[in-house]
Structures are given as C-alpha cells and as structure tokens.
Short mmCIF file of C-alpha atoms and ligand atoms in Angstrom, two decimals:
data_model
loop_
_atom_site.label_atom_id
_atom_site.label_comp_id
_atom_site.label_asym_id
_atom_site.label_seq_id
_atom_site.Cartn_x
_atom_site.Cartn_y
_atom_site.Cartn_z
CA UNK A 1 -0.01 -0.08 0.01
CA UNK A 2 1.37 3.36 -0.93
CA UNK A 3 -0.18 6.68 0.14
CA UNK A 4 -2.03 8.73 -2.30
CA UNK A 5 -2.24 12.42 -1.80
CA UNK A 6 -5.66 13.95 -3.01
CA UNK A 7 -6.18 16.71 -0.79
CA UNK A 8 -4.24 20.26 -0.56
CA UNK A 9 -3.20 21.37 3.08
CA UNK A 10 -6.32 23.89 3.10
CA UNK A 11 -8.81 21.01 2.33
CA UNK A 12 -7.43 18.72 5.05
CA UNK A 13 -9.70 18.41 8.16
CA UNK A 14 -9.59 15.45 10.54
CA UNK A 15 -12.77 16.56 12.21
CA UNK A 16 -14.69 16.55 8.91
CA UNK A 17 -17.60 14.20 8.58
CA UNK A 18 -16.42 11.21 6.37
CA UNK A 19 -12.78 12.01 6.56
CA UNK A 20 -12.27 8.60 8.29
CA UNK A 21 -14.21 6.69 5.76
CA UNK A 22 -11.83 7.96 2.93
CA UNK A 23 -9.82 4.83 1.60
CA UNK A 24 -6.83 4.02 3.44
CA UNK A 25 -4.51 5.29 0.82
CA UNK A 26 -5.94 8.60 0.78
CA UNK A 27 -5.91 9.05 4.66
CA UNK A 28 -2.19 8.11 4.61
CA UNK A 29 -1.62 10.49 1.91
CA UNK A 30 -3.00 13.02 4.20
CA UNK A 31 -0.65 12.40 7.02
CA UNK A 32 2.45 12.12 4.64
CA UNK A 33 1.48 15.49 3.50
CA UNK A 34 1.23 16.79 7.13
CA UNK A 35 4.26 15.32 8.25
CA UNK A 36 6.34 17.10 5.23
CA UNK A 37 4.48 20.29 5.16
CA UNK A 38 2.67 21.07 8.37
CA UNK A 39 3.44 18.59 11.02
CA UNK A 40 1.61 20.28 13.91
CA UNK A 41 -1.85 21.37 12.19
CA UNK A 42 -4.73 22.64 14.14
CA UNK A 43 -8.19 21.52 13.64
CA UNK A 44 -11.66 22.67 14.99
CA UNK A 45 -13.62 20.41 16.93
CA UNK A 46 -17.45 19.61 16.28
CA UNK A 47 -20.34 19.26 18.71
CA UNK A 48 -21.33 15.84 19.85
CA UNK A 49 -25.02 15.67 20.75
CA UNK A 50 -25.38 17.34 24.06
CA UNK A 51 -21.53 17.81 24.20
CA UNK A 52 -20.70 21.15 23.03
CA UNK A 53 -17.86 21.84 20.42
CA UNK A 54 -14.39 22.18 22.37
CA UNK A 55 -11.75 24.61 21.43
CA UNK A 56 -10.02 22.43 18.81
CA UNK A 57 -6.99 20.56 19.05
CA UNK A 58 -3.35 20.10 17.67
CA UNK A 59 -2.18 16.94 15.95
CA UNK A 60 1.54 15.74 16.38
CA UNK A 61 2.15 13.90 13.25
CA UNK A 62 6.04 13.42 13.59
CA UNK A 63 7.84 10.73 15.92
CA UNK A 64 10.07 13.30 17.48
CA UNK A 65 7.21 15.35 18.80
CA UNK A 66 5.14 12.45 19.97
CA UNK A 67 8.37 11.14 21.86
CA UNK A 68 8.85 14.60 23.53
CA UNK A 69 5.33 14.77 24.66
CA UNK A 70 5.32 11.30 25.94
CA UNK A 71 8.57 12.03 27.92
CA UNK A 72 7.20 15.37 29.53
CA UNK A 73 4.05 14.90 31.32
CA UNK A 74 4.92 17.83 33.47
CA UNK A 75 4.07 19.94 30.21
CA UNK A 76 1.59 17.28 28.18
CA UNK A 77 -0.83 16.27 31.01
CA UNK A 78 -3.46 13.30 30.82
CA UNK A 79 -5.91 14.24 33.55
CA UNK A 80 -7.38 17.75 32.48
CA UNK A 81 -10.45 16.63 30.21
CA UNK A 82 -8.88 13.12 30.04
CA UNK A 83 -7.39 11.49 26.84
CA UNK A 84 -10.00 11.61 24.00
CA UNK A 85 -10.74 14.80 21.94
CA UNK A 86 -13.94 15.61 23.73
CA UNK A 87 -13.66 16.62 27.59
CA UNK A 88 -14.79 13.84 29.61
CA UNK A 89 -18.19 14.97 31.22
CA UNK A 90 -17.86 14.45 35.13
CA UNK A 91 -20.49 11.68 35.01
CA UNK A 92 -18.14 9.63 33.21
CA UNK A 93 -15.20 9.89 35.45
CA UNK A 94 -16.60 7.03 37.84
CA UNK A 95 -16.48 4.52 35.20
CA UNK A 96 -13.88 5.77 32.79
CA UNK A 97 -11.61 7.77 34.93
CA UNK A 98 -8.91 5.11 35.32
CA UNK A 99 -5.03 5.78 35.37
CA UNK A 100 -4.70 6.50 31.79
CA UNK A 101 -6.57 9.76 32.50
CA UNK A 102 -4.41 10.59 35.70
CA UNK A 103 -1.41 12.57 36.09
CA UNK A 104 1.26 12.43 39.07
CA UNK A 105 1.01 11.91 41.95
CA UNK A 106 -2.34 10.16 41.68
CA UNK A 107 -1.01 8.18 38.44
CA UNK A 108 2.42 7.06 39.97
CA UNK A 109 0.55 5.90 43.11
CA UNK A 110 -1.98 3.87 41.22
CA UNK A 111 0.48 2.55 38.65
CA UNK A 112 2.60 1.32 41.63
CA UNK A 113 -0.21 -0.41 43.25
CA UNK A 114 -1.28 -2.04 40.10
CA UNK A 115 2.20 -3.16 38.88
CA UNK A 116 2.72 -4.61 42.30
CA UNK A 117 -0.15 -7.14 41.41
CA UNK A 118 1.54 -8.01 38.12
CA UNK A 119 3.79 -10.26 39.82
CA UNK A 120 6.13 -12.87 37.85
CA UNK A 121 3.86 -15.68 39.41
CA UNK A 122 0.79 -13.97 37.95
CA UNK A 123 2.30 -13.46 34.60
CA UNK A 124 3.33 -17.02 34.47
CA UNK A 125 -0.28 -18.14 35.42
CA UNK A 126 -1.64 -15.70 32.57
CA UNK A 127 1.03 -17.06 30.05
CA UNK A 128 -0.34 -20.74 30.77
CA UNK A 129 -3.75 -19.25 30.25
CA UNK A 130 -2.92 -17.58 26.90
CA UNK A 131 -1.65 -20.83 25.61
CA UNK A 132 -4.59 -22.89 26.68
CA UNK A 133 -7.08 -20.24 25.10
CA UNK A 134 -5.30 -19.83 22.09
CA UNK A 135 -5.35 -23.73 21.63
CA UNK A 136 -9.06 -23.83 22.39
CA UNK A 137 -9.89 -20.96 19.93
CA UNK A 138 -8.19 -22.71 17.14
CA UNK A 139 -9.67 -26.16 18.17
CA UNK A 140 -13.06 -24.48 17.82
CA UNK A 141 -12.55 -23.12 14.26
CA UNK A 142 -10.30 -25.91 12.95
CA UNK A 143 -13.03 -28.11 11.85
CA UNK A 144 -15.29 -25.31 10.50
CA UNK A 145 -13.58 -24.64 7.19
CA UNK A 146 -14.21 -20.91 7.17
CA UNK A 147 -15.27 -18.37 10.04
CA UNK A 148 -15.34 -14.77 10.77
CA UNK A 149 -11.86 -14.38 11.95
CA UNK A 150 -12.26 -11.13 14.08
CA UNK A 151 -15.13 -12.37 16.45
CA UNK A 152 -14.12 -16.06 16.40
CA UNK A 153 -10.45 -15.69 16.95
CA UNK A 154 -9.07 -12.35 17.18
CA UNK A 155 -11.77 -10.82 19.60
CA UNK A 156 -12.04 -14.11 21.76
CA UNK A 157 -8.47 -14.46 23.02
CA UNK A 158 -7.89 -10.92 24.58
CA UNK A 159 -11.36 -10.96 26.29
CA UNK A 160 -11.06 -14.48 27.82
CA UNK A 161 -7.67 -13.58 29.09
CA UNK A 162 -8.68 -10.43 30.80
CA UNK A 163 -11.73 -12.36 32.16
CA UNK A 164 -9.42 -15.08 33.45
CA UNK A 165 -6.76 -12.74 34.92
CA UNK A 166 -9.44 -10.97 37.02
CA UNK A 167 -11.42 -13.97 37.92
CA UNK A 168 -14.58 -13.00 36.04
CA UNK A 169 -16.81 -16.20 36.02
CA UNK A 170 -17.41 -17.98 32.83
CA UNK A 171 -21.00 -17.47 32.62
CA UNK A 172 -20.35 -13.61 32.74
CA UNK A 173 -17.82 -13.59 29.69
CA UNK A 174 -20.43 -12.85 27.19
CA UNK A 175 -21.97 -10.28 29.33
CA UNK A 176 -18.66 -8.69 29.63
CA UNK A 177 -17.72 -8.93 25.97
CA UNK A 178 -21.15 -7.25 24.90
CA UNK A 179 -20.72 -4.51 27.49
CA UNK A 180 -17.07 -3.78 26.53
CA UNK A 181 -18.23 -3.88 22.73
CA UNK A 182 -20.51 -1.08 23.56
CA UNK A 183 -17.99 1.09 24.98
CA UNK A 184 -15.43 0.28 22.21
CA UNK A 185 -17.72 0.32 19.57
CA UNK A 186 -19.53 3.39 20.39
CA UNK A 187 -20.62 4.93 17.05
CA UNK A 188 -20.45 1.48 15.34
CA UNK A 189 -24.10 0.42 14.43
CA UNK A 190 -22.90 -3.08 14.64
CA UNK A 191 -22.42 -2.93 18.56
CA UNK A 192 -24.72 -0.28 19.61
CA UNK A 193 -27.35 0.04 16.71
CA UNK A 194 -28.32 3.37 15.14
CA UNK A 195 -28.26 5.71 18.10
CA UNK A 196 -28.59 9.41 18.41
CA UNK A 197 -25.53 10.87 20.05
CA UNK A 198 -27.36 11.49 23.19
CA UNK A 199 -28.60 7.95 23.24
CA UNK A 200 -25.25 6.71 22.95
CA UNK A 201 -23.88 8.74 25.68
CA UNK A 202 -26.71 6.96 27.78
CA UNK A 203 -25.64 3.63 26.56
CA UNK A 204 -22.14 4.04 27.39
CA UNK A 205 -22.96 5.14 30.96
CA UNK A 206 -25.21 2.05 31.50
CA UNK A 207 -22.62 -0.37 30.08
CA UNK A 208 -20.01 1.21 32.51
CA UNK A 209 -22.25 0.97 35.35
CA UNK A 210 -22.89 -2.78 34.70
CA UNK A 211 -19.33 -3.56 34.47
CA UNK A 212 -18.87 -1.64 37.65
CA UNK A 213 -21.42 -3.55 39.59
CA UNK A 214 -19.75 -6.86 38.43
CA UNK A 215 -16.54 -5.74 39.70
CA UNK A 216 -18.27 -4.77 42.89
CA UNK A 217 -19.63 -8.14 43.34
CA UNK A 218 -16.32 -9.67 42.26
CA UNK A 219 -14.41 -7.79 45.04
CA UNK A 220 -17.03 -8.23 47.79
CA UNK A 221 -16.79 -12.10 47.01
CA UNK A 222 -12.99 -12.11 47.11
CA UNK A 223 -12.90 -10.26 50.29
CA UNK A 224 -14.86 -13.48 51.66
CA UNK A 225 -12.89 -16.05 49.61
CA UNK A 226 -9.57 -14.81 48.35
CA UNK A 227 -8.17 -16.84 45.29
CA UNK A 228 -4.77 -16.45 43.08
CA UNK A 229 -6.51 -14.05 40.63
CA UNK A 230 -5.60 -10.24 39.85
CA UNK A 231 -8.74 -9.09 41.56
CA UNK A 232 -7.72 -10.78 44.82
CA UNK A 233 -4.10 -9.23 44.34
CA UNK A 234 -5.55 -5.89 43.77
CA UNK A 235 -7.38 -5.82 47.00
CA UNK A 236 -4.39 -7.17 49.04
CA UNK A 237 -2.33 -4.22 50.52
CA UNK A 238 1.14 -3.95 48.94
CA UNK A 239 4.54 -3.96 50.72
CA UNK A 240 3.79 -0.30 52.26
CA UNK A 241 0.38 -1.42 53.24
CA UNK A 242 -1.43 0.75 50.60
CA UNK A 243 -4.44 -0.47 48.47
CA UNK A 244 -6.66 0.75 45.76
CA UNK A 245 -9.91 2.22 46.84
CA UNK A 246 -13.11 0.58 45.57
CA UNK A 247 -13.61 3.48 43.07
CA UNK A 248 -10.25 3.13 41.65
CA UNK A 249 -10.77 -0.76 41.49
CA UNK A 250 -13.74 -0.01 39.39
CA UNK A 251 -12.41 2.29 36.82
CA UNK A 252 -9.26 0.26 36.68
CA UNK A 253 -11.31 -2.92 35.63
CA UNK A 254 -13.25 -0.77 32.82
CA UNK A 255 -9.75 0.59 31.80
CA UNK A 256 -8.39 -3.04 31.31
CA UNK A 257 -11.55 -4.21 29.31
CA UNK A 258 -11.04 -1.08 27.07
CA UNK A 259 -7.39 -0.79 26.89
CA UNK A 260 -6.61 -4.60 26.55
CA UNK A 261 -9.27 -5.61 24.35
CA UNK A 262 -10.01 -4.01 21.13
CA UNK A 263 -6.28 -3.16 20.78
CA UNK A 264 -5.09 -6.65 20.77
CA UNK A 265 -8.02 -7.68 18.59
CA UNK A 266 -7.23 -5.41 15.90
CA UNK A 267 -3.55 -6.33 16.02
CA UNK A 268 -4.18 -9.79 15.41
CA UNK A 269 -6.79 -9.12 12.62
CA UNK A 270 -4.31 -6.78 10.72
CA UNK A 271 -1.66 -9.23 11.27
CA UNK A 272 -3.33 -11.89 9.64
CA UNK A 273 -4.66 -9.69 6.89
CA UNK A 274 -1.04 -8.52 6.03
CA UNK A 275 0.40 -12.06 6.28
CA UNK A 276 -2.16 -13.08 3.88
CA UNK A 277 -1.35 -10.40 1.48
CA UNK A 278 2.39 -11.19 1.74
CA UNK A 279 2.25 -15.13 1.71
CA UNK A 280 6.27 -15.19 1.31
CA UNK A 281 6.35 -13.40 4.85
CA UNK A 282 3.79 -15.99 6.12
CA UNK A 283 5.56 -18.99 4.93
CA UNK A 284 8.87 -17.66 6.27
CA UNK A 285 7.03 -17.40 9.64
CA UNK A 286 5.79 -20.87 9.51
CA UNK A 287 9.16 -22.26 8.63
CA UNK A 288 11.08 -20.44 11.50
CA UNK A 289 8.48 -19.38 13.86
CA UNK A 290 11.02 -18.83 16.89
CA UNK A 291 13.47 -16.97 14.80
CA UNK A 292 11.01 -14.34 13.31
CA UNK A 293 8.01 -14.21 15.57
CA UNK A 294 9.57 -11.48 17.66
CA UNK A 295 10.08 -9.22 14.98
CA UNK A 296 6.63 -10.29 13.32
CA UNK A 297 4.73 -9.05 16.43
CA UNK A 298 6.46 -5.73 16.57
CA UNK A 299 5.60 -5.08 13.05
CA UNK A 300 2.20 -6.01 13.25
CA UNK A 301 1.76 -3.65 16.24
CA UNK A 302 3.64 -0.72 13.95
CA UNK A 303 1.57 -1.64 10.97
CA UNK A 304 -1.83 -1.85 12.77
CA UNK A 305 -1.36 1.01 15.24
CA UNK A 306 -4.47 0.07 17.05
CA UNK A 307 -4.36 3.19 19.30
CA UNK A 308 -4.32 5.77 16.61
CA UNK A 309 -4.09 8.70 19.11
CA UNK A 310 -3.98 9.82 22.66
CA UNK A 311 -4.62 13.52 23.83
CA UNK A 312 -2.75 15.61 26.23
CA UNK A 313 -3.46 19.02 27.57
CA UNK A 314 -0.82 21.45 27.97
CA UNK A 315 -0.02 22.24 31.54
CA UNK A 316 2.26 25.52 30.39
CA UNK A 317 3.11 27.30 27.33
CA UNK A 318 5.44 25.54 25.21
CA UNK A 319 7.34 25.87 22.00
CA UNK A 320 7.46 22.30 20.33
CA UNK A 321 9.69 22.09 17.11
CA UNK A 322 8.90 25.74 16.47
CA UNK A 323 5.07 25.78 17.03
CA UNK A 324 3.72 27.63 19.85
CA UNK A 325 1.37 25.74 22.02
CA UNK A 326 -0.27 27.46 25.01
CA UNK A 327 -1.46 26.32 28.26
CA UNK A 328 -4.69 24.78 28.29
CA UNK A 329 -4.58 23.68 24.49
CA UNK A 330 -5.39 20.12 23.48
CA UNK A 331 -2.70 18.02 21.56
CA UNK A 332 -3.36 14.88 19.93
CA UNK A 333 -0.28 12.16 19.86
CA UNK A 334 -0.86 10.67 16.79
CA UNK A 335 0.79 7.35 17.10
CA UNK A 336 -0.56 6.04 13.82
CA UNK A 337 1.42 8.97 11.84
CA UNK A 338 4.55 8.75 14.18
CA UNK A 339 4.50 4.70 13.01
CA UNK A 340 4.93 5.97 9.19
CA UNK A 341 7.40 8.72 9.83
CA UNK A 342 9.82 8.55 6.97
CA UNK A 343 12.60 10.15 9.08
CA UNK A 344 12.43 6.99 11.35
CA UNK A 345 11.29 4.02 9.22
CA UNK A 346 12.95 3.00 5.76
CA UNK A 347 9.83 2.20 3.41
CA UNK A 348 7.24 2.98 6.20
CA UNK A 349 4.52 1.73 3.80
CA UNK A 350 6.19 -1.81 3.53
CA UNK A 351 4.96 -4.53 5.98
CA UNK A 352 8.32 -6.21 6.78
CA UNK A 353 8.58 -8.69 9.72
CA UNK A 354 12.18 -8.48 9.59
CA UNK A 355 12.30 -4.86 10.01
CA UNK A 356 15.18 -3.74 12.09
CA UNK A 357 15.28 -1.41 14.14
CA UNK A 358 11.60 -1.04 14.63
CA UNK A 359 11.29 1.59 17.13
CA UNK A 360 7.51 2.14 16.82
CA UNK A 361 5.14 3.82 19.16
CA UNK A 362 2.38 1.38 19.00
CA UNK A 363 2.21 0.91 22.65
CA UNK A 364 2.71 4.70 23.51
CA UNK A 365 5.89 6.74 23.71
CA UNK A 366 8.43 6.20 26.49
CA UNK A 367 6.96 7.73 29.50
CA UNK A 368 4.76 7.13 32.53
CA UNK A 369 1.78 6.03 30.54
CA UNK A 370 3.55 3.40 28.41
CA UNK A 371 1.26 0.43 28.01
CA UNK A 372 0.97 -1.65 30.95
CA UNK A 373 -0.15 -4.57 28.99
CA UNK A 374 2.67 -4.38 26.40
CA UNK A 375 4.15 -7.72 27.33
CA UNK A 376 0.94 -9.57 27.68
CA UNK A 377 -0.29 -8.20 24.27
CA UNK A 378 2.86 -9.27 22.73
CA UNK A 379 2.59 -12.76 24.20
CA UNK A 380 -1.13 -13.06 23.03
CA UNK A 381 -0.21 -12.15 19.60
CA UNK A 382 2.54 -14.47 19.55
CA UNK A 383 0.89 -17.56 20.86
CA UNK A 384 -2.22 -17.10 18.59
CA UNK A 385 -0.27 -17.15 15.52
CA UNK A 386 2.00 -19.99 16.59
CA UNK A 387 -1.16 -21.94 17.27
CA UNK A 388 -2.72 -20.98 13.95
CA UNK A 389 0.34 -21.79 12.05
CA UNK A 390 1.18 -24.87 13.68
CA UNK A 391 -2.46 -26.28 13.62
CA UNK A 392 -3.41 -24.81 10.21
CA UNK A 393 -0.07 -24.21 8.20
CA UNK A 394 -1.72 -23.69 4.91
CA UNK A 395 -4.64 -21.82 6.08
CA UNK A 396 -5.87 -19.42 7.35
CA UNK A 397 -6.04 -16.97 4.51
CA UNK A 398 -8.37 -14.14 4.69
CA UNK A 399 -10.63 -12.19 2.39
CA UNK A 400 -12.12 -8.83 3.77
CA UNK A 401 -16.17 -8.63 4.07
CA UNK A 402 -17.62 -5.76 5.25
C1 HEM B 1 -1.73 -4.55 20.65
C2 HEM B 1 -2.24 -4.33 21.90
C3 HEM B 1 -2.15 -2.98 22.73
C4 HEM B 1 -1.78 -1.87 22.07
C5 HEM B 1 -1.61 -1.22 20.65
C6 HEM B 1 -1.89 -0.76 23.59
C7 HEM B 1 -1.58 0.41 23.31
C8 HEM B 1 -1.50 1.21 24.47
C9 HEM B 1 -1.12 2.49 24.42
C10 HEM B 1 -0.82 3.43 22.93
C11 HEM B 1 -1.17 3.20 25.57
C12 HEM B 1 -0.59 4.68 26.16
C13 HEM B 1 -1.66 5.41 26.42
C14 HEM B 1 -1.15 6.91 26.95
O1 HEM B 1 0.07 7.19 26.57
O2 HEM B 1 -1.94 7.83 26.98
C15 HEM B 1 -1.53 2.11 26.46
C16 HEM B 1 -1.83 2.43 27.87
C17 HEM B 1 -2.42 1.18 28.67
N1 HEM B 1 -2.63 -0.03 28.14
FE1 HEM B 1 -2.33 -0.88 26.44
N2 HEM B 1 -2.31 -1.48 24.38
C18 HEM B 1 -2.44 -2.92 24.17
C19 HEM B 1 -2.80 -3.90 25.03
C20 HEM B 1 -2.88 -3.90 26.12
C21 HEM B 1 -3.29 -4.83 27.17
C22 HEM B 1 -3.46 -6.29 26.82
C23 HEM B 1 -3.64 -4.46 28.49
C24 HEM B 1 -4.03 -4.98 29.70
C25 HEM B 1 -4.59 -6.27 29.72
C26 HEM B 1 -3.28 -3.05 28.26
C27 HEM B 1 -3.49 -2.03 29.25
C28 HEM B 1 -3.04 -0.72 29.42
C29 HEM B 1 -3.18 0.08 30.41
C30 HEM B 1 -3.74 -0.20 31.79
C31 HEM B 1 -2.77 1.52 30.01
C32 HEM B 1 -2.71 2.65 30.80
C33 HEM B 1 -1.38 2.78 31.36
C34 HEM B 1 -1.18 4.08 32.19
O3 HEM B 1 -1.85 5.09 32.00
O4 HEM B 1 -0.24 4.11 33.12
N3 HEM B 1 -2.82 -2.71 27.07
N4 HEM B 1 -1.82 0.97 25.73
#
C-alpha cells in the first residue's frame, strides 16, 4: 500500500464528517503531506450531541514530537479533560476515570499499586492461560472450514484472558464482551445500533455502570474467599500497606477491558490480513516461527497502530519544534502517523516482519503511561499465531468482507 495525496493542505480536516471513511491510501496521503508540510496542524472540534464543541486541537504527526510529549508529562498532561478529543463529562469519571486519565502524583501511586499485582507468578499463570485459550480458540474453528476471524478468533483471546486474569466467572464472559463492545464500538452500529449521540452517551454510561457492578460483586466475593487471581491481588495491601479504593478498582477494571481488548483484537486481525497479502512472509514465519515471531509481532503492532492517538493537555506554554502551544490547549499524539514517519522508518508503507530497528510507538511513547499490558499483548499475538500456523499451516487466509 502506498499513500495517495488527493487533498491540498487547506482541504485537510480530520474533524470533517467522512474523513475517516476515505480509502486508507488517501488518509495515509494526508498524513504524509502533513508530516512534510505542516507537522503540527490545528483542527476545529465539532459538537457531539449534548456535548458542545471544544476549542479545537493540535495534532503531532512526527515521531520526534510524539516522543517529546510522551516523555514530558509535566508539560503534556493526561488528567485535564482526559485523553479523548472531547472533555470527559464528570458523570463519566466514575467508570472511565482510570489511570490512563491521571497525572502524578495520583497516576504514579496507582500505577505502583497495580504493577505490584502483576507479579512474576501472576504473569506465569497468565502465560499458561494464553496458551490454553489460544489452543481452544483454534480447536473451535479448525473443523469449520471458514469463520469470521475477527469475532471467532481475534476478539475471543484478549477478552477471555482479561476475564481469566481478573477471575470473571465464565458465565459472565458474554456479558462482559457485549458491554465492553458497547464502550469500544460507540458509534459503530454493529455494536450499538443506530443511536443518536445523546442515546449513545446513555448506552455508554449504562454499560460502564453494569461492568462496575460486576467488579463490585467480584471484589465482595474475594474479600470473603481470596483466590490467586488479579482481583484478589489488587485488594491485597502492597509492601507499604497501601491498597486501591473501590472506586479505583472499578475504573481499573473498565480500563483493562477498554485498553486490552479491542487493541489486541485489531492487532491480530491486521496481522493475519497482512500475512495473507504477503504469503512469502507468512511462509517464512511458518518455517522459522521462533526466529521471526518477535520481529513479526512488533511489525504487526507498528502496522496496525491499534491506538490511533491519545490526547494531552498543555500544563504550560511550550514551543514544540517551532510551534507555539499555549497552556490549556489540546494536543493529539498521533501514534498512527509517527509509526509511518519517513525520518524514522525506511519504506514505512512496506509491511516487513524482518524490519530492524523497529522503534514504533504502537504501545505509546516512553513515559509514565507506556502500555501496562505491552508484554501481555505481545505474548497473546505470538501464541495466537503460533497456534494458528502450527495447527493450520496452509490456512488461514483471509478475504475482507464488510
Ligand atoms: C496490541 C495491543 C495494545 C496496544 C496497541 C496498546 C496501546 C496502548 C497505548 C498507546 C497506551 C498509552 C496511552 C497513553 O500514553 O495515554 C496504552 C496504555 C495502557 N494499556 Fe495498552 N495496548 C495494548 C494492549 C493492552 C493490554 C493487553 C492491556 C492489559 C490487559 C493494556 C493495558 C493498558 C493500560 C492499563 C494502560 C494505561 C497505562 C497508564 O496510563 O499508566 N494494554 N496502551
């Protein structure tokens, strides 16, 4: 795939209705042009139902600027208004105010408590689960001949892993899947139906509240009967005797579902699609999985860039690569554009599982918010493809249907 430049600088508007429905080549052409001619453009915001249009946002399209903003949270904050374009209304904070939307000292405190729960023993247990779940997912599709890869394979593994990690009872997995799809698929009629924006906001709040109610049930039960799952670890005081509040536990649960689910699903789906378009690379991977899988996973994450952007808000005036940014202004760190930056990647539009170096920012830039689940996601993608290629070496191949 090569970018096609169809729009002039004046015509480019990322907020415009329909921009994101343009063919991928054209969208990539827009970012190629921006990186070259106007690397930190400004766009107006649009109103979303009852939510009024905000003041607009800048977009960081170059890798060096995304790296700088990631490394300087004292200038580029995550808490004010949160990390989406629209400021998060206060009623959302109860469910969606997890640590991804916090600054220090709150963020550091919560990240320390959560990281303490990700012990080597816990991660080993999760590794075994990844293997088991991936094998089962492949078993279930092996006899079928064809299936919808996204729903039956790519979506199942990450969801089941998070549910197993947290100790969600198996009869609640479908419930968790549906509710998290409402949150993640907001705006996608396949998941939420044709809703008006204010109905959509209501649906999001209900889904958040239902997931939180489930977490509260699980926490109450673990207090009675502790197990070896992550929920139990999270309610156990750490070495300093500190523990997360119920509100923090709730928003962390929703964050895990939101952050760890659709991202890994999209990476696995894009991965299989690219490997189908490049049969010689797929064959090489089948023949030397151990030698090539590490690089393949990084290239899949770079290529897919499942998190397109995250927002920061300026804590102070700052001049970034000659662009004057003012305190309070919104800035989007466009990982999807940085991951195609011609100054960093040779032939950025070529999918190449042997690419070295491959310093992508698919999991975010280096800094306090770097993806907590990066190693888990890498493991999930690796094991999923290992199982697929071991059991079904000639298939699967994919065709795109909408
Ligand atoms: C391919 C899969 C994944 C991708 C591309 C991805 C990407 C990202 C990115 C870009 C961020 C940075 C956000 C920021 O700087 O504002 C992030 C943060 C985070 N991710 Fe992931 N992620 C993936 C999988 C996972 C998984 C499997 C989990 C856990 C089960 C997870 C949990 C988190 C959490 C908790 C944060 C917030 C960390 C913080 O604010 O300190 N992610 N992820």
